[in-house]
XYZ file of C-alpha atoms in Angstrom:
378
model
C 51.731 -101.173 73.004
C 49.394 -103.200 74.579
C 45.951 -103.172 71.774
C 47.341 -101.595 68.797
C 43.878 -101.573 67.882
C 42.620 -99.563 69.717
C 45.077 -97.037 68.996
C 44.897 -96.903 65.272
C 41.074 -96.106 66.420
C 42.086 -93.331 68.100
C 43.622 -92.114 65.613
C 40.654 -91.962 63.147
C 38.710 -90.905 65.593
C 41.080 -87.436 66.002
C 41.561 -86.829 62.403
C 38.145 -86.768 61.875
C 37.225 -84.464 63.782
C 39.488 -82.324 62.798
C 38.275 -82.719 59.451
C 34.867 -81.541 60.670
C 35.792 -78.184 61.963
C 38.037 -77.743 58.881
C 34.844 -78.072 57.180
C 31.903 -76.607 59.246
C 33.587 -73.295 60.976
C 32.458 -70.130 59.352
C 35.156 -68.012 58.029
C 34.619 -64.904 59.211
C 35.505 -61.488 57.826
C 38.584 -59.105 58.815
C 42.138 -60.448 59.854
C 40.859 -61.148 63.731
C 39.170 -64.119 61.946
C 42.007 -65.102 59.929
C 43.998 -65.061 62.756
C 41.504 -67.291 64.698
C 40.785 -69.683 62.038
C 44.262 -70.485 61.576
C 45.108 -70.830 65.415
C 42.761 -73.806 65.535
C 43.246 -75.397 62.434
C 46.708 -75.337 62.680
C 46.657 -76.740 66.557
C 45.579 -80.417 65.192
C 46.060 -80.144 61.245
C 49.916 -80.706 60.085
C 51.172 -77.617 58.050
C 52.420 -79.535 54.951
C 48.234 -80.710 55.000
C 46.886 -77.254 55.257
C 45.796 -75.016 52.529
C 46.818 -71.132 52.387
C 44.029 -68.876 52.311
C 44.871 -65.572 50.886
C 41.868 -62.906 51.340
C 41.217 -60.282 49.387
C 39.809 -57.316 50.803
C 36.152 -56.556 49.634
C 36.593 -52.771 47.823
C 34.055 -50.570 48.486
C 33.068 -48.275 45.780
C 34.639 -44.803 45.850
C 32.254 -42.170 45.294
C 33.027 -40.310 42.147
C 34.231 -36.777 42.432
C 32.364 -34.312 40.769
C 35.019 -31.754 40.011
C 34.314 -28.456 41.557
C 34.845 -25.366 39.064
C 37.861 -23.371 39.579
C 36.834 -19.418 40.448
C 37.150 -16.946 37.206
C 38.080 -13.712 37.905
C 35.557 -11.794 38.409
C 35.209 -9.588 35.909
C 35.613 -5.404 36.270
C 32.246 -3.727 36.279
C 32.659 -0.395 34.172
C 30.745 2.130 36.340
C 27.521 3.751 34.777
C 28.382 7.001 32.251
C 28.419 10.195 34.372
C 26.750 13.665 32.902
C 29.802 15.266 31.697
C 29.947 19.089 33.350
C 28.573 21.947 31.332
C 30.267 25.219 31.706
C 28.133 28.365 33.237
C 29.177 31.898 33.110
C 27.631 34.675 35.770
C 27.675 36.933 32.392
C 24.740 35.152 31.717
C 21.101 36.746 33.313
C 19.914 34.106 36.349
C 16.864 33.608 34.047
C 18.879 32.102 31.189
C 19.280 28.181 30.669
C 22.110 26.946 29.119
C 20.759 24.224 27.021
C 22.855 21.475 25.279
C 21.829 19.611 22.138
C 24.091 16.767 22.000
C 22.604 13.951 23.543
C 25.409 11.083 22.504
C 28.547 12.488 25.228
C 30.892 10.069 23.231
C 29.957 11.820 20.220
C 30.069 15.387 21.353
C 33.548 15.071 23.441
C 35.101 13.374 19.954
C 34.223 16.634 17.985
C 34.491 18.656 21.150
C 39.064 17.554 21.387
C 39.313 16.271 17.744
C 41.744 17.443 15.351
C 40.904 20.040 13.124
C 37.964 21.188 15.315
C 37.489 24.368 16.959
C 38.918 24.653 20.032
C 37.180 24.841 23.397
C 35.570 28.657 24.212
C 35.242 29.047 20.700
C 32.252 31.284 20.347
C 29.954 33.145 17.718
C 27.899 36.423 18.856
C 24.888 36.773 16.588
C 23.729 40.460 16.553
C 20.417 41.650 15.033
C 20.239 44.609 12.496
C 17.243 46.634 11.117
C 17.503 50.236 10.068
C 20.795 52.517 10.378
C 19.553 56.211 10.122
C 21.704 58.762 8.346
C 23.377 61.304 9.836
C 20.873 64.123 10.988
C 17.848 62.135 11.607
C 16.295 61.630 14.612
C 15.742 58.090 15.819
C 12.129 57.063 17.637
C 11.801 53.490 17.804
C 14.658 50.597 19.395
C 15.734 48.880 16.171
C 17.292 51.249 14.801
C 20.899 53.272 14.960
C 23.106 55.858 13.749
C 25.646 55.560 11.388
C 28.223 56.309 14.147
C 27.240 53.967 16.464
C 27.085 51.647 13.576
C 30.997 52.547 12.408
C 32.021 52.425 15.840
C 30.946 48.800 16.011
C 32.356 47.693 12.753
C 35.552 49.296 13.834
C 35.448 47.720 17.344
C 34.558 44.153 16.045
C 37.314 44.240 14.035
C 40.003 45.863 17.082
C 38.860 43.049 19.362
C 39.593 40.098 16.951
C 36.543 39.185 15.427
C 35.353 37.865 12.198
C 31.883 36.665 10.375
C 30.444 33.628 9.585
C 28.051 32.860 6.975
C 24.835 30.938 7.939
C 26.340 27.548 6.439
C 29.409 27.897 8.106
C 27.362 28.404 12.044
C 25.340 25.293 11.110
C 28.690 23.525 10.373
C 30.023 24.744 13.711
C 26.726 24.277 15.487
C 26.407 20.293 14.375
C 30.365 19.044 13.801
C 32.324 21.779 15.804
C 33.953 22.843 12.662
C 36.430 24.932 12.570
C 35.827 28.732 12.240
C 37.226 31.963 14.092
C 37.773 31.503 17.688
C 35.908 35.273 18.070
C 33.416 35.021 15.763
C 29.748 37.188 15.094
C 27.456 36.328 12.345
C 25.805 39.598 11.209
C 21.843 39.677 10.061
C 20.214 42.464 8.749
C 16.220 41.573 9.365
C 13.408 43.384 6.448
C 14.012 44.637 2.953
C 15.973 47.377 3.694
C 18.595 47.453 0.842
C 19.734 50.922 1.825
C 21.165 49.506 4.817
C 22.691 46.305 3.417
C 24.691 48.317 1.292
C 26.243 50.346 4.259
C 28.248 47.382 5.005
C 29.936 46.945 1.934
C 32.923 48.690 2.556
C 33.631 47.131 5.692
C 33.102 43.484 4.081
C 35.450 44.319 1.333
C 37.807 45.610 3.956
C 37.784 42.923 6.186
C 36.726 39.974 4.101
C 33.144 39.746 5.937
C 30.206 38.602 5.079
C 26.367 39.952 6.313
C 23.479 37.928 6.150
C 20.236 38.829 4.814
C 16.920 38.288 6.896
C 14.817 38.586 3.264
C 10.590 38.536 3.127
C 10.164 37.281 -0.210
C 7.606 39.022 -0.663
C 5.341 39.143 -4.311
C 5.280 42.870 -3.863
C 8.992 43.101 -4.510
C 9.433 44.953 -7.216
C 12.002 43.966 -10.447
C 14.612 46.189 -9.381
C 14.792 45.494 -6.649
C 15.001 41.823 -7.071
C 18.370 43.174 -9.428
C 19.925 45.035 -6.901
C 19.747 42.600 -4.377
C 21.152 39.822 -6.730
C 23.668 41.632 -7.918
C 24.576 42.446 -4.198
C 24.986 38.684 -3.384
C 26.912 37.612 -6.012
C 29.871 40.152 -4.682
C 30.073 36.763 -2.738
C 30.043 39.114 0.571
C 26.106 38.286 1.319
C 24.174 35.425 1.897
C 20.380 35.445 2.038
C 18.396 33.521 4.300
C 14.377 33.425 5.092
C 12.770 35.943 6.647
C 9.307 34.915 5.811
C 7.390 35.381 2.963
C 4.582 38.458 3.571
C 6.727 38.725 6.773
C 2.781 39.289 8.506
C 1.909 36.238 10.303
C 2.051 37.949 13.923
C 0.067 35.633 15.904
C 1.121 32.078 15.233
C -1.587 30.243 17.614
C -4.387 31.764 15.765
C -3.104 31.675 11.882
C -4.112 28.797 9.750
C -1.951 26.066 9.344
C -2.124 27.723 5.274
C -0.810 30.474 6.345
C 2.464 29.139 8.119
C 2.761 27.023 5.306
C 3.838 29.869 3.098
C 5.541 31.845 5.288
C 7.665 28.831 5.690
C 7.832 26.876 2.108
C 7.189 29.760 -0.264
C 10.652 31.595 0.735
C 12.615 28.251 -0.157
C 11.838 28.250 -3.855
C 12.112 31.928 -4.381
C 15.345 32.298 -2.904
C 16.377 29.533 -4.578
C 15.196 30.700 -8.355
C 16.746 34.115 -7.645
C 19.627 33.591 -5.738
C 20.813 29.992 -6.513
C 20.846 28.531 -3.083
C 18.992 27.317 -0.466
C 18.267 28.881 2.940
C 19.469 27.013 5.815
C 17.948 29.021 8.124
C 14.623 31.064 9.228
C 14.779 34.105 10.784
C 11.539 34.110 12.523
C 9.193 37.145 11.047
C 8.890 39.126 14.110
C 10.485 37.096 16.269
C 7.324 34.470 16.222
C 7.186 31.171 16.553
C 4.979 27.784 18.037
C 5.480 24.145 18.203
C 3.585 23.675 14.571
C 5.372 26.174 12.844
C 9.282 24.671 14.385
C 8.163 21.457 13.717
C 6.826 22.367 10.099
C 10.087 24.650 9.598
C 12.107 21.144 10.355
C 10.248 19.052 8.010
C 10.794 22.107 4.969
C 14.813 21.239 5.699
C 15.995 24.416 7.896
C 18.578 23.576 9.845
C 18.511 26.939 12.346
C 16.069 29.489 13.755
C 16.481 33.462 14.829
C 14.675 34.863 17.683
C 14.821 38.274 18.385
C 15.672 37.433 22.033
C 19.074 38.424 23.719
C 20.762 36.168 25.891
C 24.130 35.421 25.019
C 26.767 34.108 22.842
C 26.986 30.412 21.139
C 29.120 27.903 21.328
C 29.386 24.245 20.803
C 26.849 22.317 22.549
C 26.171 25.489 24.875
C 22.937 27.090 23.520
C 21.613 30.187 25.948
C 17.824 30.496 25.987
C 15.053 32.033 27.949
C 11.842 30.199 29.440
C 9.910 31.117 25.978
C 12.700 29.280 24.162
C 12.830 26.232 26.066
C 9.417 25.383 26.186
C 10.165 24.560 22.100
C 12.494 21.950 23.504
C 14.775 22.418 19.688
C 17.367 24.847 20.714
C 18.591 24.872 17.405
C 15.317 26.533 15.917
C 14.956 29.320 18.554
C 18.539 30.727 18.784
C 19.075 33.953 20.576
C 20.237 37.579 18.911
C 22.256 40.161 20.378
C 20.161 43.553 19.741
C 22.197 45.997 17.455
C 21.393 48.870 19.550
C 24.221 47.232 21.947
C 26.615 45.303 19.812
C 29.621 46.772 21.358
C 28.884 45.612 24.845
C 27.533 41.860 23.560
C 30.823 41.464 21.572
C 32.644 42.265 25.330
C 30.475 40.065 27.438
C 31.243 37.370 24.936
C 34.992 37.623 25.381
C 34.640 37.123 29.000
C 32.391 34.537 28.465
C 34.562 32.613 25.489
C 37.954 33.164 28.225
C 35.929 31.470 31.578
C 34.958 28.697 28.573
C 38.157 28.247 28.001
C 39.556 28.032 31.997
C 36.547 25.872 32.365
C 37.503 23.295 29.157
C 40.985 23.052 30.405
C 40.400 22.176 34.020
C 37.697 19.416 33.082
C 40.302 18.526 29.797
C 41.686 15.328 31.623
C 38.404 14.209 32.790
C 36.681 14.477 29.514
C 39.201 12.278 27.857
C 38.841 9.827 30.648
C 35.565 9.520 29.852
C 36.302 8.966 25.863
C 38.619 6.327 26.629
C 36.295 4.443 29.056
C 33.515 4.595 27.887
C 33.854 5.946 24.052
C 36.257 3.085 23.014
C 35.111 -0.454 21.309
């Protein structure tokens, strides 16, 4: 070599700048600039000089997952309690309403199939009595009938399958469905007419009956009579119920509230200090009765009221009444009365009647119970 010198110069002069860009280069990001760096690094640096780079990745932040709730089941809507049917008859006049008094259904279908109830079409035929003329005499006004007619009806009643009821046995049927006589007919005798009461005796004693006694309380009633009739009840075959007390309060809108008062509330405490028991129902003097004096026959405790309107049989829940009745909006206190002057052909029509109830029960049986189970249950 001919200036070794100059050489060595050289030398320094290449190594330092290699140095430089070793030094001064920007690294830049992503492995194309990795690759780059090293390609001219490594083209003038010697390998066993050279440091390793390892990068390592810049992380980016994951977004966080907000977890997304998992779809319940949705859950199964119960659709909205139906009117349950109520059973019609075409025995019953076009002008009649049948009027239910149940307004729970759950509770009315549990005492309607329940065990020990009475069964479906069960039905009781109230029938209206006044005076029963003796043999011989001649009859003038539409209360009253013969003593054939009436021993053809007693033996009739009795042919067909019926039975009574006394007043607190309807008012258990009426409210629970209790059980009584699938045919049965609860007999009243309206007025103090003793003579007549004591017609039915025989058949009662015959037949295990019981009548019911319409009584006005009356302050004209004499001692004796007062006797007779106690001593008539407690042969356990009559029950006595009010009738009234003067039995003269015709025109309800234009009596004093006085007045109803003690046609109402006087009865309660004579019949109870002469016969021992309290009436649980009112026989409504003449047939009469108003808003005020329901209302104020409520609030005394009676649990029924007697019209002297004819429209049909009862039976549970199923209360017939005309558009005088239904105005009262108390079905229970304005119950209807089969005239006596045609008990025969009432206790017929309600045998048809109680048969088509029956038909009727059984072909809406399966429904009902549907009903009780969906929407009765807790």
């Amino acid at each position: 070599m001919k200036n070794p010198q100059i050489f060595i110069f050289s030398l320094l002069i290449i190594f330092g700048l290699s140095a430089c860009v070793l030094q001064t280069r920007p690294v830049e990001n992503g492995e194309a600039a990795i690759t780059k760096f090293h390609t001219q690094s490594l083209s003038s640096v010697n390998p066993s000089e050279t440091t390793q780079l390892t990068l390592t990745p810049t992380k980016t932040s994951t977004p966080t997952l907000t977890p997304t709730p998992m779809p319940t089941s949705t859950p199964t809507i119960t659709p909205t309690p139906y009117q349950l049917q109520t059973f019609t008859s075409d025995q019953i006049r076009s002008d009649v309403i049948i009027e239910t008094y149940i307004e729970n259904q759950c509770n009315y279908l549990e005492k309607r199939w329940g065990e020990g109830k009475s069964a479906p079409g069960t039905i009781v035929v109230p029938i209206m009595f006044h005076s029963i003329a003796k043999a011989g005499r001649v009859i003038t006004d539409s209360t009253t009938i013969s003593t054939s007619y009436f021993e053809y009806f007693m033996r009739k009643a009795k042919e067909l399958g019926f039975a009574t009821v006394t007043m607190d046995e309807l008012v258990g049927f009426i409210e629970n469905n209790e059980k009584i006589p699938e045919r049965s007919m609860i007999l009243i005798i309206d007025d103090r007419l003793p003579g007549s009461a004591e017609l039915f005796m025989p058949y009662l004693i015959q037949n295990q009956w019981t009548l019911t006694l319409g009584w006005p309380t009356t302050d004209l009633t004499p001692e004796n009579l007062w006797k007779r009739m106690e001593d008539l009840v407690a042969s356990g075959y009559m029950n006595v119920q009010s009738h009234g007390h003067d039995h003269n309060v015709y025109h309800l809108d234009s009596a004093s509230i006085k007045e109803i008062e003690e046609e109402i509330y006087k009865p309660i405490e004579i019949i109870q200090a002469h016969f021992g028991t309290t009436p649980s129902a009112i026989i409504w003097p003449g047939g009469n009765f108003n808003d005020l004096s329901v209302n104020m026959a409520r609030e005394a405790g009676f649990k029924l009221g007697f019209t002297a309107y004819s429209r049909g049989p009862l039976m549970y829940n199923w209360i017939p009444l005309g558009e005088e009745e239904s105005v009262i909006e108390d079905p229970l206190m304005v119950l209807p009365r089969y005239w006596s002057t045609t008990a025969d052909v009432a206790l017929e029509q309600a045998i048809v009647i109680s048969e088509a109830a029956k038909q009727h029960a059984e072909s809406v049986r399966a429904d009902e119970l549907l009903y009780y189970e969906t929407y009765c249950q807790p």
